[in-house]
mmCIF file of C-alpha atoms in Angstrom:
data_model
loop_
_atom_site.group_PDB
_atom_site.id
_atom_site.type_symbol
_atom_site.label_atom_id
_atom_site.label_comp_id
_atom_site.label_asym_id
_atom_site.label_seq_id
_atom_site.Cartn_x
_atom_site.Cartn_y
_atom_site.Cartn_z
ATOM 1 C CA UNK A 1466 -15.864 2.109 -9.036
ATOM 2 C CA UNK A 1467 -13.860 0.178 -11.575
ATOM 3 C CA UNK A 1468 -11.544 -2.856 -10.775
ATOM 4 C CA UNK A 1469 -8.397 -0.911 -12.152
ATOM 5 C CA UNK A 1470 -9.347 1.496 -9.097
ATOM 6 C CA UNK A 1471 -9.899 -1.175 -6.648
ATOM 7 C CA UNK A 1472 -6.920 -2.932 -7.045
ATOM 8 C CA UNK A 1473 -4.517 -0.943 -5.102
ATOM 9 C CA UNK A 1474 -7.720 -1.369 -2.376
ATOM 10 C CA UNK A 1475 -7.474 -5.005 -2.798
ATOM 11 C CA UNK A 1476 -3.644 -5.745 -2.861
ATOM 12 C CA UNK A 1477 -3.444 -2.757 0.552
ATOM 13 C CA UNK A 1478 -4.550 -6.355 2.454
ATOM 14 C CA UNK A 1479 -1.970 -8.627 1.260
ATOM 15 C CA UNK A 1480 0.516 -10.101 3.808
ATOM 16 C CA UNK A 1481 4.012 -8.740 2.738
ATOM 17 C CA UNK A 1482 6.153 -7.097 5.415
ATOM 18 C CA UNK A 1483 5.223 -3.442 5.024
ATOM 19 C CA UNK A 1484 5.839 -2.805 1.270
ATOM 20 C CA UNK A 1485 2.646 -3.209 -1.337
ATOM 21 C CA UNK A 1486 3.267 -1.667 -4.861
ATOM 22 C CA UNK A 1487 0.663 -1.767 -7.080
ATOM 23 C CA UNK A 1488 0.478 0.488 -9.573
ATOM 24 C CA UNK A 1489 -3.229 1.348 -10.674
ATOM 25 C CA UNK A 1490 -4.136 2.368 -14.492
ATOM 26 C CA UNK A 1491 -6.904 5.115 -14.996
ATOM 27 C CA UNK A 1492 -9.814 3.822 -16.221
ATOM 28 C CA UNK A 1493 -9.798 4.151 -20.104
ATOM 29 C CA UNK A 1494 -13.677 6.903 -20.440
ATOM 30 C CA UNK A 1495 -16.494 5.548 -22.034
ATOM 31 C CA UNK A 1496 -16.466 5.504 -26.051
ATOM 32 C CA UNK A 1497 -19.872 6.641 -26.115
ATOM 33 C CA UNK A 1498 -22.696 7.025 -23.091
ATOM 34 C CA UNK A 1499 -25.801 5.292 -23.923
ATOM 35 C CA UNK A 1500 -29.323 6.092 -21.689
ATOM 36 C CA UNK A 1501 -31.030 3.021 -21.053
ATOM 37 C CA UNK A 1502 -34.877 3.181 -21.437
ATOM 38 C CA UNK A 1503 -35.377 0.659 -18.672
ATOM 39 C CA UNK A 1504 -36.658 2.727 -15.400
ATOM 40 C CA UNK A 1505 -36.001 0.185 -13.110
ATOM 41 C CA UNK A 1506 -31.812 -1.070 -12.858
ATOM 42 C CA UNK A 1507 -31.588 -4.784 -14.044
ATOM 43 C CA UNK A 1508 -31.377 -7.113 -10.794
ATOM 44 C CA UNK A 1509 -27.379 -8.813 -10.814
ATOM 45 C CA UNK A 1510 -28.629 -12.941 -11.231
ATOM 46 C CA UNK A 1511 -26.753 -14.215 -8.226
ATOM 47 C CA UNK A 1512 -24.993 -17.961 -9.122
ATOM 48 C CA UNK A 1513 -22.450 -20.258 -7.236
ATOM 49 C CA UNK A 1514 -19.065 -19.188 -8.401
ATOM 50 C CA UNK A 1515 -16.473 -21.915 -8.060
ATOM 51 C CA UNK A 1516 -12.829 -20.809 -8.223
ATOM 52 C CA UNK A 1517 -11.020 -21.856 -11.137
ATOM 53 C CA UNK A 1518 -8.622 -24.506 -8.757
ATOM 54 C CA UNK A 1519 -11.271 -25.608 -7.228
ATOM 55 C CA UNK A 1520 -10.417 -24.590 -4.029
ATOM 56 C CA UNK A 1521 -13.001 -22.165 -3.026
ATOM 57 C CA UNK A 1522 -16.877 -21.354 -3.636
ATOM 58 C CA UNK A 1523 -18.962 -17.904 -3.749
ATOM 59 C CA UNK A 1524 -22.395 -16.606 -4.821
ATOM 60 C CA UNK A 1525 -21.407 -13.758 -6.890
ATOM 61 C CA UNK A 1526 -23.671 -11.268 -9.062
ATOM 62 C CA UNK A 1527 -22.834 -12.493 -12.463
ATOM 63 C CA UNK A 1528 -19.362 -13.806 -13.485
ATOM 64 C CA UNK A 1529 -16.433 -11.629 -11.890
ATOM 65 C CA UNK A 1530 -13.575 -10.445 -13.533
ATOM 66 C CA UNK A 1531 -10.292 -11.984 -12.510
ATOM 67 C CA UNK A 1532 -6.729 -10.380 -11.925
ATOM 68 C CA UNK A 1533 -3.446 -11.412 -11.512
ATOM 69 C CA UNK A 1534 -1.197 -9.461 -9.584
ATOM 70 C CA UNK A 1535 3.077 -10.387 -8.872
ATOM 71 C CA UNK A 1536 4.246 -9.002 -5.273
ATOM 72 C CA UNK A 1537 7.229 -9.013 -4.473
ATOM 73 C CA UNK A 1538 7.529 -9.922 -0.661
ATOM 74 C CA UNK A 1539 11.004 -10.918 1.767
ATOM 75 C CA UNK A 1540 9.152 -14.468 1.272
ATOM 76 C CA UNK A 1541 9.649 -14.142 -2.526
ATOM 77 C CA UNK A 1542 7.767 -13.534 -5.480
ATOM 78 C CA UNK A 1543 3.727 -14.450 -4.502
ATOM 79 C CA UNK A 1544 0.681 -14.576 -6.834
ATOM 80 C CA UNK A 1545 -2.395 -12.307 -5.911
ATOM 81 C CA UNK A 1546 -5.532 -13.571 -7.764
ATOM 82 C CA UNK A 1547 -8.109 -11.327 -7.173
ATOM 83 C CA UNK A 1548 -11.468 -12.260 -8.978
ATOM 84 C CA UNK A 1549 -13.935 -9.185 -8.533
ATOM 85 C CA UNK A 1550 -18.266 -8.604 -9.404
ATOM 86 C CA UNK A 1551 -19.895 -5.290 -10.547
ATOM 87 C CA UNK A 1552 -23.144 -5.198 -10.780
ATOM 88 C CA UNK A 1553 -24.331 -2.400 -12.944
ATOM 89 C CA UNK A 1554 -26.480 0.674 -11.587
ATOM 90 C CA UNK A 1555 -25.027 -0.121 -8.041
ATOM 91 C CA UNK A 1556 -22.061 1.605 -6.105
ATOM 92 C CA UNK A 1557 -20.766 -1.975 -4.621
ATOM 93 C CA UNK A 1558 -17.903 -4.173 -5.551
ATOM 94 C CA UNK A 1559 -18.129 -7.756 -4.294
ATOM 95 C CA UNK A 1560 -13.956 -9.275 -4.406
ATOM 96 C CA UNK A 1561 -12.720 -12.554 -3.410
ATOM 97 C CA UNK A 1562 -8.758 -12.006 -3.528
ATOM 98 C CA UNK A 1563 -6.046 -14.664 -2.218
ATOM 99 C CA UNK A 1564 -2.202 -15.548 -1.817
ATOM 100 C CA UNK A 1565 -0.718 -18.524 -1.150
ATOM 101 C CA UNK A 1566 2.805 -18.205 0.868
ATOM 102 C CA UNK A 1567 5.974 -20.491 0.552
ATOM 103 C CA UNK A 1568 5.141 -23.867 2.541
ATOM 104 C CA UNK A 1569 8.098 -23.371 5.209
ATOM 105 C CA UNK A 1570 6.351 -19.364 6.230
ATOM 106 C CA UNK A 1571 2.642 -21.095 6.291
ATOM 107 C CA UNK A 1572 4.000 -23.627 8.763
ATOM 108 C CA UNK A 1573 5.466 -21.386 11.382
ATOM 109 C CA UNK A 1574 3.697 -18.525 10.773
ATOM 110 C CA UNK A 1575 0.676 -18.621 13.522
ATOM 111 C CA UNK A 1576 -2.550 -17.817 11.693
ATOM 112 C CA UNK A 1577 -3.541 -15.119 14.326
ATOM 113 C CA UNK A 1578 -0.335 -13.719 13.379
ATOM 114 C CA UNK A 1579 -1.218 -13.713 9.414
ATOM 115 C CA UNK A 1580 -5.238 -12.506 10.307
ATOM 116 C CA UNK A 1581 -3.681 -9.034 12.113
ATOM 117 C CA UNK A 1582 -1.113 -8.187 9.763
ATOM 118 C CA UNK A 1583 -3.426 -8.092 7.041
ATOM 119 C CA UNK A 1584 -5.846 -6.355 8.912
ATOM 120 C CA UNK A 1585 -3.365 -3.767 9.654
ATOM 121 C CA UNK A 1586 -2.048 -3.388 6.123
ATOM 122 C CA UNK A 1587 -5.269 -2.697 4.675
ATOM 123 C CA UNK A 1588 -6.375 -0.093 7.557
ATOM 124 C CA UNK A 1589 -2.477 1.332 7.058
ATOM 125 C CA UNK A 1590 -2.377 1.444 3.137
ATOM 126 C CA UNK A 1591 -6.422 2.379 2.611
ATOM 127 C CA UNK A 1592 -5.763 5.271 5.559
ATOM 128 C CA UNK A 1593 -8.561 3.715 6.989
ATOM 129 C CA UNK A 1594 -10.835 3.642 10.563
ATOM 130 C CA UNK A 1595 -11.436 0.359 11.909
ATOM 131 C CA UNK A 1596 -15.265 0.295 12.421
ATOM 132 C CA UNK A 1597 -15.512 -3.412 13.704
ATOM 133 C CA UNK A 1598 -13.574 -6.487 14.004
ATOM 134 C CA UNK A 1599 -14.277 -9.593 15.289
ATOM 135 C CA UNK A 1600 -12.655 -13.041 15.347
ATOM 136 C CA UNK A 1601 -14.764 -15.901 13.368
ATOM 137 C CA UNK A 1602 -14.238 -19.248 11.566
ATOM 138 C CA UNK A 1603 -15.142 -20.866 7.880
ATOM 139 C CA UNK A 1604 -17.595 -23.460 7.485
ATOM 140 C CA UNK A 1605 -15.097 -26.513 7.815
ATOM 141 C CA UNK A 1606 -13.253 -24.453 10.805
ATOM 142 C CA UNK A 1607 -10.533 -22.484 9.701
ATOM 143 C CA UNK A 1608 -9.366 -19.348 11.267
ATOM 144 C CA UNK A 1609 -10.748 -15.850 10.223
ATOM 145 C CA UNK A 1610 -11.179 -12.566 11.090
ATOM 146 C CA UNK A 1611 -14.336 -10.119 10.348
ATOM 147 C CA UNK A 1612 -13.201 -6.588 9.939
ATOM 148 C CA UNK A 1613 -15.321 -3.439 8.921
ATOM 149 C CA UNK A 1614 -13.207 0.051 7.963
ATOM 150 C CA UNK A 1615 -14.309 2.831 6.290
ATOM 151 C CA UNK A 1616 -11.711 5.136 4.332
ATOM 152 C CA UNK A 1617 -11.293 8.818 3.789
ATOM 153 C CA UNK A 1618 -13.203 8.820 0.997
ATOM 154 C CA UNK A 1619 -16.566 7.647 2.613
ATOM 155 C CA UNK A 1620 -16.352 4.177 1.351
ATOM 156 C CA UNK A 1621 -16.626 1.300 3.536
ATOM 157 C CA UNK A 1622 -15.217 -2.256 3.485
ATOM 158 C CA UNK A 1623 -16.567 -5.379 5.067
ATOM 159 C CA UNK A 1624 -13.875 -8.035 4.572
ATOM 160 C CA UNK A 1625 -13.900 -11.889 5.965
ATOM 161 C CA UNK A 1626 -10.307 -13.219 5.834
ATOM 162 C CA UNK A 1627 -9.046 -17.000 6.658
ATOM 163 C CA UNK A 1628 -6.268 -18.541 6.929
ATOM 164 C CA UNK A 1629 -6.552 -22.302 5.682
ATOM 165 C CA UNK A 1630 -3.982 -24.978 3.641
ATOM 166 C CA UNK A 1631 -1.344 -22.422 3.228
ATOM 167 C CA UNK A 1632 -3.098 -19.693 1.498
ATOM 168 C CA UNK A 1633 -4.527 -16.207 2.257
ATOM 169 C CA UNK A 1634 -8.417 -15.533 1.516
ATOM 170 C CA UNK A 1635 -10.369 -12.182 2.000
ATOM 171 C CA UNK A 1636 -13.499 -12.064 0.995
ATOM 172 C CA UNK A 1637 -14.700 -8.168 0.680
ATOM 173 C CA UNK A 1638 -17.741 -6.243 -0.481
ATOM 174 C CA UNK A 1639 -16.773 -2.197 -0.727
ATOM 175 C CA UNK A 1640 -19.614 0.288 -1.312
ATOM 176 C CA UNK A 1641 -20.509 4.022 -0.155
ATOM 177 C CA UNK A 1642 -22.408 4.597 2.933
ATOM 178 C CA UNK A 1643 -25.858 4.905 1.082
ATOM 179 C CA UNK A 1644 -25.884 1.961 -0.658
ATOM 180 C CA UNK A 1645 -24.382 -0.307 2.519
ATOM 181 C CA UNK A 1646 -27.474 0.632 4.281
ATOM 182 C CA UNK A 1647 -29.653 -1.007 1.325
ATOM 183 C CA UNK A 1648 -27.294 -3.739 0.633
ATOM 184 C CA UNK A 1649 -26.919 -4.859 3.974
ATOM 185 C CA UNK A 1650 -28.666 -8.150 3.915
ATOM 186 C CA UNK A 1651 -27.289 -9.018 0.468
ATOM 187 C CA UNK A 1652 -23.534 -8.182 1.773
ATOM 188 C CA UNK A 1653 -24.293 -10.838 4.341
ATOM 189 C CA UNK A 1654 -25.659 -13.417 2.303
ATOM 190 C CA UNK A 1655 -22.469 -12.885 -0.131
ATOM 191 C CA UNK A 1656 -20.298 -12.838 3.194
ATOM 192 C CA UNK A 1657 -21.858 -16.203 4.038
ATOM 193 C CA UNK A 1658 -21.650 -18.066 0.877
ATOM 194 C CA UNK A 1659 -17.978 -18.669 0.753
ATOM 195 C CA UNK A 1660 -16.544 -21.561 1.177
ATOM 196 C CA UNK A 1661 -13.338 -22.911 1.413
ATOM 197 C CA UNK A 1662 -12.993 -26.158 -0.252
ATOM 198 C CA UNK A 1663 -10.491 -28.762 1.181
ATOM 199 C CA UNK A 1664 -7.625 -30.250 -1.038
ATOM 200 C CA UNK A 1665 -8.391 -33.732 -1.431
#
């Protein structure tokens, strides 16, 4: 997996009245392959990510790569920061991605409302199969939703998503079938470790 194929993934979930268009560039092919000499893969070192605003923390393998991506919604022109972890010799991408919306649509819009259309935009634009979903809340309360879906191509997303101060978070680790069932407890530990931090 590379992030340039993930994005179009990532940006399927975004809130924006049926029409996503992201664009995703093919990966550019390794200059030259090199074969380590180490047998066993390099463990990721896990370390408390804390976004650049402040406004949300993560244990991610390493330091992810971040994105910026313009949508064009009936809302108006929204920011999609999208900040995603590799770790090498494993099939798994670990992606904290969020949007804010204008002030007047995060006031009226119920958060229920928000939670379900993105769930159904990323099951719609992925062609996805809703494994699992489940309604759940961040550490200082704010609305979420737990969803599991796996895609055509065998790979399967667990994604957290909450509403809270006017902005959009889904936190999302995507991997292949094998390496879910050996990643399990780590996905969950990653899952857990976000937190949204209040505006002061």
């Amino acid at each position: 997996m590379t992030v340039e194929s993930l994005l179009p993934l990532i940006a399927a979930t975004f809130v924006c009245g049926g029409c996503v268009l992201v664009e995703a560039r093919q990966p550019k092919p390794p200059a030259a392959v090199v074969k380590p000499t180490v047998s066993q893969p390099a463990q990721p070192v896990w370390k408390l990510y804390t976004a650049p605003d402040g406004r949300f923390t993560i244990l991610m393998p390493g330091s992810p790569n971040r994105n910026t991506q313009s949508q064009k919604t009936y809302m108006g022109e929204i920011n999609l920061e999208i900040f995603v972890a590799e770790p090498p010799k494993q099939e798994v991408a670990y992606v904290v991605a969020y949007n804010d919306f204008p002030y007047s649509y995060g006031q009226m819009t119920n958060p229920q409302t928000v939670l379900n259309n993105a769930r159904d935009m990323a099951l719609k634009t992925t062609k996805s199969n809703l494994i699992s979903q489940r309604n759940i809340r961040s550490s200082n309360n704010h609305p979420g939703k737990e969803i599991e879906y796996i895609n055509s191509g065998g790979k399967i997303t667990k994604s957290r998503m909450y509403v809270a101060e006017g902005r959009l978070y889904q936190v999302m680790a995507i991997t292949t079938k094998k390496q879910q069932k050996t990643l399990a407890k780590t996905i969950s530990g990653y899952l857990n470790s976000f937190n949204v931090v209040l505006k002061k």
